[in-house]
Amino acid sequence: MFPKLRIMFVFGTRPEAVKMAPIIKEVEKFPDMLESIVVVTGQHRQMLDQVLETFDIKPDYDLCIMEESQSISQIVARCLNGLEGIILREHPDIVLVQGDTSTAFSAALSAFYHKKTLGHVEAGLRTGDKFEPYPEEMNRRLTSNLTDLHFAPTKMAVQNLRSEGFAKNHIYLTGNPVIDAIKMVVDKPYDLSKMVKGIDKNKKMILVTVHRRESFGAPMRDICEAIKEISLSYIDQVQFVLPQHKNPTVRETVSEILGDLNNVVLCEPLDYLPFVKLMDAAYFILTDSGGIQEEAPLIGKPVLVIREKTERPEAIMAGTSKLVGVKKDNIINEIKLLLDKPAHYEKMSKASNPYGDGKASERIVGAVMHHFGFTDKRPEEFS
Ligand code: UD1
């Protein structure tokens, strides 16, 4: 009989929690073989706690690192310091990190310093530009270099890793666990009007999220000005709903430009279930988020990606998302196309799902068990 395999999950922001949650739940299915140690850094506070509650996850450790207007260096330094004691005390067999946040990179570095096996969920996404998105592109590239088991969500991610020289047998094509997460909640009933006041069902609702650091300043102002212009010229037909990220830099610009408009609803960040319901109720989505680019195609909602580059080209190739940049006039034109040209809207709103089949967590946990000799069988690839 093997001793139990100790799997340490480290995450700190809302999107990491959403994508790690189904993997933690999968580990719970093997209580005789696997043991999870859940460490949250608390890089996000309120936004993280909402997700933990939704998926009923109680962390074993919470580093509580969040501070107002924290710098990236502060995040990394506090994560490294906090994780050291926990890794030394818990002796995990493997540390799992997700994606490209500074929490993920710090935990990967800490695992390396303590010579722990590292698994990287959502490995292999790339834009090829060091500063787009910033600091995420380098966070994920550096993490790949520290990783032993790469869990790539798509074929393209596998190709990226292969072209950088990572060994084939250390890469598992798993699909993205965000699809597992959304499938866990999408059919649950929920009354949206409880959470978001002022939704007008007679208008086409455009859901907006913005938070990227590389958009701070002029691009963020341009994005907001574009929304303002559309809201004024389509005052009777359209309503924008914008759940605001907690980041004060984002809030300042958003409320200055959009705060006083009748058909723009600004609300607090939503819990995962109401947010999924809001996506479902939207006519289309305007976002710079990564996770939403993966979730929206599953529920057949067109996405305009307000960024210069994306590491998620699959939905763009499938025709359900479009990269529209951060220039005001272009954003306005693309919104108008979706509002005014039904054929264009129809084409973009077909449901397609290049990111997963809901079994990514099963494959990731299967791959970990395979790596440590708990099973001879390598998990079947996502296709
Ligand atoms: C972080 C990640 C980014 C990810 C995003 C998802 C880094 C450097 N950035 O960006 O990759 O896409 O999360 O949302 O890892 N705040 C709160 N409460 C919260 C969350 C944030 O008050 O629940 C405030 C804090 O004052 C903080 C600021 O928002 O200083 C920014 O948060 P931070 O984690 O530094 O970066 P994000 O922009 O959220």
Short mmCIF file of C-alpha atoms in Angstrom, two decimals, residues 11-274:
data_model
loop_
_atom_site.label_atom_id
_atom_site.label_comp_id
_atom_site.label_asym_id
_atom_site.label_seq_id
_atom_site.Cartn_x
_atom_site.Cartn_y
_atom_site.Cartn_z
CA PHE A 11 -3.78 30.05 -5.58
CA GLY A 12 -4.72 33.60 -4.72
CA THR A 13 -7.02 35.31 -7.20
CA ARG A 14 -10.57 34.76 -8.37
CA PRO A 15 -9.83 33.10 -11.72
CA GLU A 16 -7.32 30.70 -10.21
CA ALA A 17 -9.88 29.67 -7.59
CA VAL A 18 -12.53 29.01 -10.27
CA LYS A 19 -10.17 26.77 -12.25
CA MET A 20 -8.63 24.98 -9.25
CA ALA A 21 -11.98 24.27 -7.55
CA PRO A 22 -13.02 21.33 -9.80
CA ILE A 23 -9.54 19.77 -9.40
CA ILE A 24 -9.77 19.98 -5.60
CA LYS A 25 -13.21 18.34 -5.82
CA GLU A 26 -11.78 15.59 -8.02
CA VAL A 27 -9.00 14.87 -5.49
CA GLU A 28 -11.69 14.46 -2.82
CA LYS A 29 -13.00 11.43 -4.76
CA PHE A 30 -9.87 9.43 -3.81
CA PRO A 31 -9.66 9.78 -0.02
CA ASP A 32 -7.65 6.55 0.37
CA MET A 33 -4.92 7.59 -2.03
CA LEU A 34 -4.83 11.37 -2.23
CA GLU A 35 -4.71 14.18 0.25
CA SER A 36 -5.05 17.85 -0.62
CA ILE A 37 -3.51 20.79 1.16
CA VAL A 38 -5.15 24.02 0.04
CA VAL A 39 -3.09 27.19 0.43
CA VAL A 40 -4.53 30.53 -0.57
CA THR A 41 -2.25 33.54 -0.73
CA GLY A 42 -5.17 35.96 -0.55
CA GLN A 43 -3.75 38.05 -3.41
CA HIS A 44 -7.43 38.90 -3.84
CA ARG A 45 -9.54 39.06 -0.71
CA GLN A 46 -13.24 39.58 -1.32
CA MET A 47 -13.18 38.22 -4.88
CA LEU A 48 -11.39 35.05 -3.79
CA ASP A 49 -13.59 34.41 -0.78
CA GLN A 50 -16.71 34.56 -2.96
CA VAL A 51 -15.43 31.68 -5.11
CA LEU A 52 -14.28 29.61 -2.13
CA GLU A 53 -17.79 29.86 -0.75
CA THR A 54 -19.46 28.93 -4.04
CA PHE A 55 -17.45 25.71 -4.32
CA ASP A 56 -17.41 25.05 -0.57
CA ILE A 57 -13.62 25.02 -0.26
CA LYS A 58 -12.01 25.66 3.12
CA PRO A 59 -8.33 26.52 2.78
CA ASP A 60 -5.84 24.91 5.16
CA TYR A 61 -3.65 28.00 5.01
CA ASP A 62 -4.32 31.62 4.14
CA LEU A 63 -1.35 33.96 3.72
CA CYS A 64 -3.59 37.06 3.62
CA ILE A 65 -1.07 38.98 1.52
CA MET A 66 -3.44 41.52 -0.05
CA GLU A 67 -2.72 45.17 0.53
CA GLU A 68 -4.19 48.27 -1.00
CA SER A 69 -2.62 49.12 -4.38
CA GLN A 70 -0.10 46.32 -4.03
CA SER A 71 2.84 46.19 -6.41
CA ILE A 72 3.82 43.02 -8.24
CA SER A 73 7.12 42.86 -6.33
CA GLN A 74 5.27 43.02 -3.04
CA ILE A 75 2.96 40.18 -4.11
CA VAL A 76 5.90 37.98 -5.08
CA ALA A 77 7.97 38.77 -1.99
CA ARG A 78 5.10 38.12 0.40
CA CYS A 79 4.10 34.88 -1.36
CA LEU A 80 7.66 33.52 -1.28
CA ASN A 81 8.09 34.33 2.39
CA GLY A 82 4.73 32.89 3.36
CA LEU A 83 4.98 29.70 1.32
CA GLU A 84 8.39 28.66 2.58
CA GLY A 85 7.24 27.69 6.09
CA ILE A 86 4.17 25.89 4.76
CA ILE A 87 6.09 23.78 2.25
CA LEU A 88 8.71 22.89 4.87
CA ARG A 89 6.00 21.88 7.30
CA GLU A 90 3.66 20.01 4.96
CA HIS A 91 6.15 18.19 2.70
CA PRO A 92 3.86 18.02 -0.35
CA ASP A 93 4.71 15.46 -3.03
CA ILE A 94 3.54 17.88 -5.68
CA VAL A 95 2.60 21.55 -5.80
CA LEU A 96 -0.08 22.60 -8.28
CA VAL A 97 -0.37 26.14 -9.60
CA GLN A 98 -2.74 27.55 -12.21
CA GLY A 99 -2.29 30.09 -14.97
CA ASP A 100 -0.22 33.24 -14.96
CA THR A 101 -0.79 35.37 -11.89
CA SER A 102 2.02 36.51 -9.66
CA THR A 103 0.74 34.09 -7.01
CA ALA A 104 1.16 31.21 -9.49
CA PHE A 105 4.67 32.25 -10.47
CA SER A 106 5.75 32.76 -6.84
CA ALA A 107 4.41 29.37 -5.79
CA ALA A 108 6.20 27.76 -8.74
CA LEU A 109 9.46 29.40 -7.69
CA SER A 110 8.95 28.36 -4.09
CA ALA A 111 8.26 24.75 -5.14
CA PHE A 112 11.49 24.81 -7.11
CA TYR A 113 13.54 26.22 -4.22
CA HIS A 114 12.27 23.33 -2.09
CA LYS A 115 12.82 20.77 -4.85
CA LYS A 116 9.15 19.84 -5.07
CA THR A 117 7.53 18.42 -8.17
CA LEU A 118 5.49 21.16 -9.86
CA GLY A 119 2.32 20.77 -11.90
CA HIS A 120 1.11 23.72 -13.99
CA VAL A 121 -2.59 23.89 -14.85
CA GLU A 122 -3.39 25.84 -18.04
CA ALA A 123 0.18 25.54 -19.29
CA GLY A 124 1.43 26.71 -22.66
CA LEU A 125 -0.65 29.84 -23.34
CA ARG A 126 1.40 32.47 -25.12
CA THR A 127 1.06 35.79 -26.92
CA GLY A 128 4.77 35.94 -27.71
CA ASP A 129 5.00 39.50 -26.35
CA LYS A 130 6.74 40.01 -23.02
CA PHE A 131 4.49 42.94 -22.06
CA GLU A 132 1.12 41.72 -23.40
CA PRO A 133 -0.41 40.83 -21.05
CA TYR A 134 1.80 42.28 -18.33
CA PRO A 135 3.05 40.64 -16.15
CA GLU A 136 1.17 37.45 -17.08
CA GLU A 137 3.07 36.47 -20.24
CA MET A 138 6.37 36.28 -18.35
CA ASN A 139 4.73 34.76 -15.27
CA ARG A 140 3.56 31.82 -17.35
CA ARG A 141 6.75 31.46 -19.40
CA LEU A 142 8.89 31.44 -16.25
CA THR A 143 6.49 29.01 -14.60
CA SER A 144 6.80 26.62 -17.57
CA ASN A 145 10.55 26.52 -17.01
CA LEU A 146 10.05 25.39 -13.42
CA THR A 147 7.31 22.86 -14.23
CA ASP A 148 7.54 19.05 -14.27
CA LEU A 149 3.99 18.28 -15.39
CA HIS A 150 2.43 20.67 -17.90
CA PHE A 151 -1.37 20.46 -18.12
CA ALA A 152 -2.06 22.07 -21.46
CA PRO A 153 -5.70 23.00 -22.18
CA THR A 154 -5.57 22.90 -25.99
CA LYS A 155 -3.53 21.49 -28.87
CA MET A 156 -2.15 24.91 -29.57
CA ALA A 157 -0.87 25.18 -25.99
CA VAL A 158 0.81 21.79 -26.43
CA GLN A 159 2.46 23.06 -29.63
CA ASN A 160 3.71 26.18 -27.86
CA LEU A 161 5.34 24.07 -25.17
CA ARG A 162 6.81 21.62 -27.68
CA SER A 163 8.28 24.46 -29.71
CA GLU A 164 10.00 25.74 -26.57
CA GLY A 165 11.59 22.33 -26.13
CA PHE A 166 9.54 20.82 -23.32
CA ALA A 167 9.45 17.02 -23.41
CA LYS A 168 6.37 15.40 -24.91
CA ASN A 169 5.84 12.90 -22.11
CA HIS A 170 5.71 15.69 -19.53
CA ILE A 171 2.87 17.45 -21.36
CA TYR A 172 -0.73 16.32 -20.86
CA LEU A 173 -3.50 17.64 -23.12
CA THR A 174 -6.31 17.99 -20.60
CA GLY A 175 -8.76 20.69 -21.67
CA ASN A 176 -9.32 23.66 -19.38
CA PRO A 177 -10.94 23.07 -15.96
CA VAL A 178 -12.86 26.34 -16.40
CA ILE A 179 -15.28 24.28 -18.50
CA ASP A 180 -15.64 21.78 -15.62
CA ALA A 181 -16.32 24.74 -13.29
CA ILE A 182 -18.95 26.39 -15.45
CA LYS A 183 -20.71 23.06 -16.01
CA MET A 184 -20.86 22.60 -12.23
CA VAL A 185 -22.92 25.79 -11.79
CA VAL A 186 -24.62 26.77 -15.04
CA ASP A 187 -27.86 24.83 -14.46
CA LYS A 188 -28.35 25.93 -10.88
CA PRO A 189 -31.35 28.24 -10.53
CA TYR A 190 -30.62 31.82 -9.54
CA ASP A 191 -32.61 35.02 -9.46
CA LEU A 192 -30.27 37.62 -10.97
CA SER A 193 -32.41 40.58 -9.99
CA LYS A 194 -31.44 39.85 -6.37
CA MET A 195 -27.81 40.67 -7.17
CA VAL A 196 -27.90 43.27 -9.92
CA LYS A 197 -30.41 46.06 -9.51
CA GLY A 198 -31.70 47.90 -12.52
CA ILE A 199 -31.47 45.33 -15.33
CA ASP A 200 -33.93 46.31 -18.05
CA LYS A 201 -35.14 43.16 -19.81
CA ASN A 202 -36.44 45.21 -22.73
CA LYS A 203 -32.95 46.29 -23.72
CA LYS A 204 -30.06 44.33 -25.21
CA MET A 205 -27.62 43.86 -22.37
CA ILE A 206 -23.90 44.16 -23.04
CA LEU A 207 -21.79 42.74 -20.25
CA VAL A 208 -18.43 44.44 -19.69
CA THR A 209 -15.40 43.52 -17.60
CA VAL A 210 -12.03 45.34 -17.57
CA HIS A 211 -9.07 44.96 -15.28
CA ARG A 212 -5.74 44.46 -17.15
CA ARG A 213 -2.70 46.36 -15.97
CA GLU A 214 -1.49 47.05 -19.52
CA SER A 215 -4.79 48.90 -20.16
CA PHE A 216 -4.38 51.32 -17.26
CA GLY A 217 -4.32 54.94 -18.38
CA ALA A 218 -5.19 55.93 -21.95
CA PRO A 219 -6.49 52.50 -23.16
CA MET A 220 -8.86 52.21 -20.18
CA ARG A 221 -10.17 55.72 -20.87
CA ASP A 222 -10.68 54.85 -24.55
CA ILE A 223 -12.61 51.70 -23.64
CA CYS A 224 -14.86 53.67 -21.27
CA GLU A 225 -15.36 56.49 -23.79
CA ALA A 226 -16.46 53.94 -26.40
CA ILE A 227 -19.01 52.50 -23.97
CA LYS A 228 -20.23 56.00 -23.16
CA GLU A 229 -20.72 56.90 -26.80
CA ILE A 230 -22.70 53.73 -27.56
CA SER A 231 -24.79 54.12 -24.43
CA LEU A 232 -25.78 57.63 -25.52
CA SER A 233 -26.51 56.81 -29.15
CA TYR A 234 -28.46 53.60 -28.40
CA ILE A 235 -30.13 54.91 -25.28
CA ASP A 236 -33.45 53.10 -25.83
CA GLN A 237 -32.06 49.81 -27.14
CA VAL A 238 -28.98 48.98 -25.13
CA GLN A 239 -27.93 48.62 -21.54
CA PHE A 240 -24.39 48.02 -20.29
CA VAL A 241 -23.76 46.08 -17.09
CA LEU A 242 -20.26 46.37 -15.65
CA PRO A 243 -19.37 44.42 -12.50
CA GLN A 244 -16.38 46.40 -11.31
CA HIS A 245 -13.08 44.79 -10.43
CA LYS A 246 -11.94 45.74 -6.92
CA ASN A 247 -8.79 47.34 -8.26
CA PRO A 248 -9.02 51.05 -7.30
CA THR A 249 -7.15 52.18 -10.43
CA VAL A 250 -9.83 50.58 -12.62
CA ARG A 251 -12.68 51.92 -10.48
CA GLU A 252 -11.50 55.49 -10.66
CA THR A 253 -11.59 55.65 -14.48
CA VAL A 254 -14.79 53.65 -14.80
CA SER A 255 -16.77 55.73 -12.36
CA GLU A 256 -15.42 59.03 -13.68
CA ILE A 257 -16.50 58.31 -17.27
CA LEU A 258 -19.46 55.98 -16.82
CA GLY A 259 -20.75 56.82 -13.35
CA ASP A 260 -23.65 59.08 -14.37
CA LEU A 261 -25.16 57.30 -17.37
CA ASN A 262 -28.71 55.99 -17.17
CA ASN A 263 -28.15 52.87 -19.22
CA VAL A 264 -24.83 51.85 -17.67
CA VAL A 265 -25.20 49.77 -14.52
CA LEU A 266 -22.02 49.64 -12.41
CA CYS A 267 -22.13 46.96 -9.75
CA GLU A 268 -19.83 45.18 -7.31
CA PRO A 269 -17.94 42.04 -8.41
CA LEU A 270 -20.33 39.11 -8.49
CA ASP A 271 -20.12 35.67 -7.06
CA TYR A 272 -19.42 32.95 -9.66
CA LEU A 273 -22.99 31.64 -10.06
CA PRO A 274 -24.62 35.07 -10.57
#
